[in-house]
Coordinates of C-alpha atoms in Angstrom, one line a residue:
M641 CA 69.5 -17.2 -12.1
I642 CA 68.5 -13.6 -12.5
K643 CA 66.0 -12.4 -9.9
T644 CA 64.5 -8.9 -10.0
K645 CA 61.6 -7.0 -8.5
L646 CA 59.5 -8.3 -11.4
C647 CA 60.0 -11.8 -10.2
E648 CA 58.8 -10.9 -6.7
L649 CA 55.9 -8.8 -8.0
L650 CA 54.5 -11.5 -10.3
N651 CA 55.7 -14.6 -8.5
I652 CA 57.7 -15.8 -11.5
E653 CA 61.2 -17.4 -11.8
H654 CA 62.6 -15.3 -14.6
P655 CA 62.0 -11.6 -15.4
I656 CA 60.6 -12.3 -18.8
I657 CA 57.0 -11.5 -20.0
Q658 CA 55.6 -12.8 -23.3
G659 CA 54.0 -10.2 -25.5
G660 CA 50.3 -10.1 -26.0
M661 CA 50.1 -10.7 -29.7
A662 CA 46.5 -10.7 -31.1
W663 CA 45.6 -13.8 -33.1
I664 CA 48.8 -15.4 -31.9
A665 CA 49.2 -15.4 -28.1
D666 CA 46.7 -18.1 -27.0
S667 CA 46.4 -20.4 -24.0
S668 CA 48.9 -22.8 -25.4
L669 CA 51.7 -20.3 -25.7
A670 CA 50.8 -18.5 -22.5
A671 CA 50.9 -21.7 -20.4
A672 CA 54.1 -22.8 -22.0
V673 CA 55.9 -19.5 -21.1
S674 CA 54.5 -19.6 -17.6
N675 CA 55.6 -23.3 -17.1
A676 CA 59.1 -22.2 -18.3
G677 CA 59.3 -19.6 -15.5
G678 CA 58.2 -16.5 -17.3
L679 CA 54.9 -14.8 -17.5
G680 CA 52.7 -16.0 -20.3
I681 CA 50.0 -13.7 -21.7
I682 CA 46.8 -14.5 -23.5
A683 CA 45.9 -11.8 -26.1
A684 CA 42.3 -10.8 -26.0
G685 CA 42.5 -8.7 -29.1
N686 CA 39.1 -8.1 -30.6
A687 CA 37.7 -11.4 -29.3
P688 CA 34.3 -11.6 -27.5
G689 CA 34.5 -12.1 -23.8
E690 CA 33.4 -15.7 -23.8
I691 CA 36.2 -16.7 -26.2
V692 CA 38.7 -15.1 -23.9
R693 CA 37.1 -16.9 -20.9
E694 CA 37.5 -20.2 -22.7
E695 CA 41.2 -19.5 -23.4
I696 CA 41.8 -18.5 -19.7
R697 CA 40.2 -21.8 -18.6
K698 CA 42.3 -23.8 -21.1
A699 CA 45.5 -22.1 -19.7
K700 CA 44.4 -23.0 -16.2
R701 CA 44.3 -26.7 -17.2
L702 CA 47.8 -26.4 -18.8
T703 CA 49.6 -24.6 -16.0
D704 CA 49.3 -23.9 -12.2
R705 CA 51.6 -20.9 -12.5
P706 CA 50.6 -17.2 -12.9
F707 CA 49.7 -16.0 -16.4
G708 CA 48.0 -12.8 -17.7
V709 CA 45.6 -11.4 -20.2
N710 CA 46.4 -8.5 -22.5
I711 CA 43.4 -6.3 -23.1
M712 CA 43.3 -4.0 -26.1
L713 CA 41.2 -1.1 -24.8
L714 CA 39.9 -0.1 -28.2
S715 CA 38.2 -3.5 -28.6
P716 CA 34.4 -3.4 -28.5
Y717 CA 34.6 -6.2 -26.0
A718 CA 37.1 -4.5 -23.7
E719 CA 34.7 -3.8 -20.8
E720 CA 33.3 -7.4 -21.0
V721 CA 36.8 -8.8 -20.9
A722 CA 37.8 -6.4 -18.1
K723 CA 35.1 -8.1 -15.9
I724 CA 35.8 -11.6 -17.0
V725 CA 39.5 -11.4 -15.9
C726 CA 38.1 -10.6 -12.4
E727 CA 35.6 -13.5 -12.5
E728 CA 38.3 -15.9 -13.6
K729 CA 40.9 -14.6 -11.1
V730 CA 43.6 -13.9 -13.6
A731 CA 46.9 -12.9 -12.0
V732 CA 48.0 -10.1 -14.3
V733 CA 46.5 -7.8 -16.8
T734 CA 48.5 -5.9 -19.4
T735 CA 46.9 -3.3 -21.5
G736 CA 47.4 -1.4 -24.8
A737 CA 45.6 1.0 -27.2
G738 CA 44.1 3.2 -24.5
N739 CA 43.8 4.3 -20.9
P740 CA 42.8 1.5 -18.4
G741 CA 42.0 4.0 -15.7
K742 CA 38.3 3.2 -15.3
Y743 CA 39.0 -0.5 -14.7
I744 CA 42.0 -0.2 -12.4
E745 CA 40.1 0.0 -9.1
M746 CA 38.0 -3.1 -10.1
W747 CA 41.1 -5.1 -11.0
K748 CA 42.9 -4.1 -7.8
E749 CA 40.0 -5.1 -5.7
N750 CA 40.3 -8.5 -7.3
N751 CA 44.1 -8.7 -6.6
I752 CA 45.1 -8.4 -10.2
K753 CA 48.4 -6.9 -11.0
V754 CA 48.0 -4.1 -13.6
I755 CA 50.8 -3.4 -16.1
P756 CA 50.0 -1.1 -19.0
V757 CA 52.2 -0.8 -22.1
V758 CA 53.3 2.8 -22.6
P759 CA 55.2 4.6 -25.4
S760 CA 56.1 7.8 -23.6
V761 CA 57.1 9.3 -20.2
A762 CA 53.9 11.3 -20.0
L763 CA 51.7 8.2 -20.2
A764 CA 53.9 6.3 -17.8
K765 CA 53.5 9.1 -15.2
R766 CA 49.8 9.1 -15.7
M767 CA 49.6 5.4 -15.2
E768 CA 51.6 5.6 -12.0
R769 CA 49.1 8.2 -10.7
S770 CA 46.3 5.8 -11.6
G771 CA 47.7 3.2 -9.3
V772 CA 49.2 0.5 -11.6
D773 CA 51.8 -1.9 -10.4
A774 CA 54.3 -1.4 -13.2
V775 CA 54.6 -0.2 -16.7
I776 CA 56.0 -1.8 -19.9
A777 CA 58.0 0.8 -21.8
E778 CA 57.8 -0.3 -25.4
G779 CA 60.1 1.1 -28.0
H780 CA 59.8 1.8 -31.7
E781 CA 61.6 -1.4 -32.6
S782 CA 58.6 -3.5 -31.6
G783 CA 56.4 -5.4 -34.0
G784 CA 52.7 -4.4 -34.4
H785 CA 51.5 -1.0 -33.2
I786 CA 54.4 1.2 -32.3
G787 CA 55.3 4.6 -30.7
E788 CA 58.0 7.0 -31.8
L789 CA 60.8 6.5 -29.2
T790 CA 63.4 3.8 -29.4
T791 CA 63.8 1.4 -26.5
M792 CA 67.3 2.6 -25.7
A793 CA 65.9 6.2 -25.4
L794 CA 62.6 5.5 -23.8
V795 CA 63.4 3.0 -21.0
P796 CA 65.9 5.1 -19.0
Q797 CA 63.7 8.2 -19.3
V798 CA 60.7 6.2 -18.0
V799 CA 62.8 4.7 -15.2
D800 CA 63.9 8.2 -14.1
A801 CA 60.3 9.5 -14.2
V802 CA 58.4 6.9 -12.2
S803 CA 59.0 5.0 -8.9
I804 CA 57.1 1.9 -10.0
P805 CA 58.9 -1.0 -11.8
V806 CA 59.6 -0.6 -15.5
V807 CA 59.7 -3.5 -18.0
A808 CA 61.5 -2.9 -21.3
A809 CA 60.1 -4.0 -24.6
G810 CA 61.1 -3.6 -28.2
G811 CA 64.2 -5.0 -29.9
I812 CA 64.8 -7.7 -27.3
A813 CA 65.3 -11.3 -28.2
D814 CA 68.3 -12.7 -26.4
G815 CA 70.4 -12.5 -23.2
R816 CA 72.2 -9.5 -24.5
G817 CA 68.9 -7.6 -24.8
L818 CA 67.9 -8.7 -21.3
L819 CA 71.1 -7.6 -19.7
A820 CA 71.0 -4.3 -21.6
A821 CA 67.4 -3.7 -20.4
L822 CA 68.5 -4.3 -16.8
S823 CA 71.4 -1.9 -17.2
L824 CA 69.0 0.8 -18.3
G825 CA 67.1 0.4 -15.0
A826 CA 64.3 -2.0 -16.2
V827 CA 63.3 -4.9 -13.9
G828 CA 62.7 -7.3 -16.8
V829 CA 61.7 -7.5 -20.4
Q830 CA 58.7 -8.3 -22.6
M831 CA 59.3 -10.2 -25.8
G832 CA 57.0 -10.9 -28.7
T833 CA 58.9 -11.8 -31.8
R834 CA 61.1 -14.4 -30.2
F835 CA 58.1 -16.3 -28.9
L836 CA 56.4 -16.2 -32.3
V837 CA 58.6 -19.0 -33.3
A838 CA 58.2 -21.1 -30.2
K839 CA 57.1 -24.7 -30.8
E840 CA 54.1 -24.1 -28.6
C841 CA 53.0 -21.1 -30.6
N842 CA 50.1 -21.9 -32.8
V843 CA 50.6 -19.2 -35.4
H844 CA 50.6 -20.5 -39.0
Q845 CA 53.9 -22.1 -40.0
N846 CA 54.2 -19.8 -43.0
Y847 CA 54.3 -16.9 -40.5
K848 CA 57.0 -18.6 -38.4
Q849 CA 59.1 -19.3 -41.5
R850 CA 58.8 -15.7 -42.7
V851 CA 60.1 -14.5 -39.3
L852 CA 62.9 -17.1 -39.3
S853 CA 64.1 -16.0 -42.7
A854 CA 63.9 -12.3 -42.1
K855 CA 67.0 -10.1 -42.4
D856 CA 67.8 -7.0 -40.4
I857 CA 66.2 -4.6 -42.9
D858 CA 63.1 -6.6 -43.6
T859 CA 60.6 -4.7 -41.5
V860 CA 58.6 -1.7 -42.6
I861 CA 56.2 0.8 -41.0
T862 CA 52.8 1.4 -42.5
G863 CA 50.0 3.6 -41.3
L864 CA 52.1 6.7 -40.4
S865 CA 49.7 8.9 -42.3
T866 CA 46.7 7.6 -40.3
G867 CA 48.3 8.1 -36.9
H868 CA 48.3 4.4 -36.2
P869 CA 51.8 3.1 -37.3
V870 CA 52.4 -0.6 -37.5
R871 CA 55.6 -2.5 -38.0
S872 CA 55.5 -5.7 -40.0
L873 CA 57.6 -7.7 -42.5
R874 CA 57.7 -6.4 -46.1
N875 CA 55.5 -8.2 -48.6
R876 CA 53.0 -7.3 -51.3
F877 CA 50.4 -6.2 -48.7
T878 CA 52.8 -3.6 -47.1
R879 CA 53.7 -2.3 -50.6
E880 CA 50.0 -1.8 -51.4
L881 CA 49.4 0.0 -48.1
L882 CA 52.5 2.3 -48.6
N883 CA 51.2 3.0 -52.1
I884 CA 47.8 4.1 -50.7
E885 CA 49.6 6.4 -48.3
K886 CA 51.9 7.8 -51.0
Q887 CA 48.9 8.7 -53.2
G888 CA 47.4 10.5 -50.2
L889 CA 44.2 8.5 -50.5
D890 CA 41.5 8.7 -47.8
A891 CA 42.3 7.0 -44.5
E892 CA 39.1 5.0 -44.8
I893 CA 40.5 3.3 -47.9
F894 CA 43.6 2.4 -46.0
E895 CA 41.6 1.0 -43.0
Q896 CA 39.4 -1.0 -45.3
K897 CA 42.5 -2.5 -46.9
A898 CA 44.1 -3.3 -43.6
A899 CA 41.0 -4.8 -42.0
G900 CA 41.5 -8.5 -41.2
S901 CA 45.1 -8.5 -42.5
L902 CA 46.7 -9.9 -39.3
K903 CA 44.2 -12.9 -39.2
R904 CA 45.0 -13.6 -42.9
A905 CA 48.7 -14.0 -42.0
A906 CA 48.5 -15.5 -38.5
I907 CA 45.7 -18.0 -39.0
D908 CA 45.4 -18.5 -42.8
G909 CA 49.1 -18.4 -43.5
D910 CA 48.8 -15.7 -46.3
I911 CA 52.2 -14.0 -46.0
D912 CA 51.8 -12.2 -49.3
F913 CA 48.6 -10.3 -48.6
G914 CA 48.4 -10.6 -44.8
S915 CA 50.1 -8.5 -42.1
V916 CA 53.1 -10.3 -40.8
M917 CA 53.7 -8.2 -37.7
A918 CA 57.1 -8.6 -36.2
G919 CA 59.8 -6.5 -34.7
Q920 CA 63.2 -5.3 -36.0
V921 CA 64.8 -8.0 -34.0
S922 CA 63.4 -10.6 -36.4
G923 CA 66.9 -10.8 -38.0
L924 CA 68.2 -12.3 -34.7
V925 CA 65.5 -15.0 -34.5
K926 CA 66.8 -18.1 -36.4
R927 CA 65.5 -21.2 -34.6
E928 CA 62.2 -22.7 -33.6
Q929 CA 62.6 -23.8 -30.0
T930 CA 60.3 -24.6 -27.0
C931 CA 59.5 -21.8 -24.6
S932 CA 61.6 -23.5 -22.0
E933 CA 64.6 -23.6 -24.3
I934 CA 64.1 -20.0 -25.3
I935 CA 64.0 -18.7 -21.7
E936 CA 66.8 -20.9 -20.4
E937 CA 69.0 -19.8 -23.3
I938 CA 68.3 -16.1 -22.7
V939 CA 68.8 -16.3 -18.9
K940 CA 72.1 -18.2 -19.3
E941 CA 73.4 -15.9 -21.9
A942 CA 72.6 -12.8 -19.8
S943 CA 74.1 -14.4 -16.7
D944 CA 77.3 -15.5 -18.5
L945 CA 77.7 -12.1 -20.1
Y946 CA 77.2 -10.3 -16.8
K947 CA 80.0 -12.4 -15.2
A948 CA 82.3 -11.8 -18.1
L949 CA 81.7 -8.0 -18.0
G950 CA 82.3 -8.0 -14.3
G951 CA 85.9 -8.8 -15.0
M952 CA 86.2 -6.4 -17.9
V953 CA 84.4 -3.2 -16.9
R954 CA 85.9 -1.0 -14.2

């Protein structure tokens, strides 16, 4: 057993948070992760508030353990969802793509733990001043929307800069990654790609198989020219996007091409012309397992490795 401040803060057994992956992280996956002792997350994405409320209520029927909701602050429904998590008494909110400052007081009044995802020291410090409970320092290795700093560089700098707990994310998929994160000063990890292939994850099977067959060099970054870089697995769609950027075409053309691409892959199973978002750690993910098996395996590996290193490192 590995117990950290994150376990105490969130009332969970293991210091593992499941990433809030739009079109992927639904009530089924969130409840399964929570039942396995981690913290499951429902991704609100761009979904209307009532859709998110329905997923929250489904999760409540599937688990009696804490779970959270990830709110993408650029969503047109962000304010609506921010209120719904209070009405539904959600335990935890994670946030991305913006500053949650205007909602924090409301969430805290409703006893919600607030944990924003941050890509830099500056934003981590700003979030600490805003009164959040912890931050998730997410490195460049992650799937989906990414920052510039790698996890290895970002996490210890954030740990040194703030006094609140720091969770590491990006490039973590096994016990070695968990132990490495803890050694950098983090109190736990957030993982997305590893949970993509969980048996309880309802993403299209084509998407899962693409992740399972990925090699170490199979991810690519698109959108650098637009200021909104995204990491996903190489396919005909990413080649088209990179060609648009290479030609220096208007950003609006790029955005039109990218619109709806994640749904095409995650829901429709189009892994040629959809956005198969996944992290660089995809090359490590080789088996479809239950959430319970994933978490047990990670915790055991980290514990065993820690014991082994205790006798080797002086």
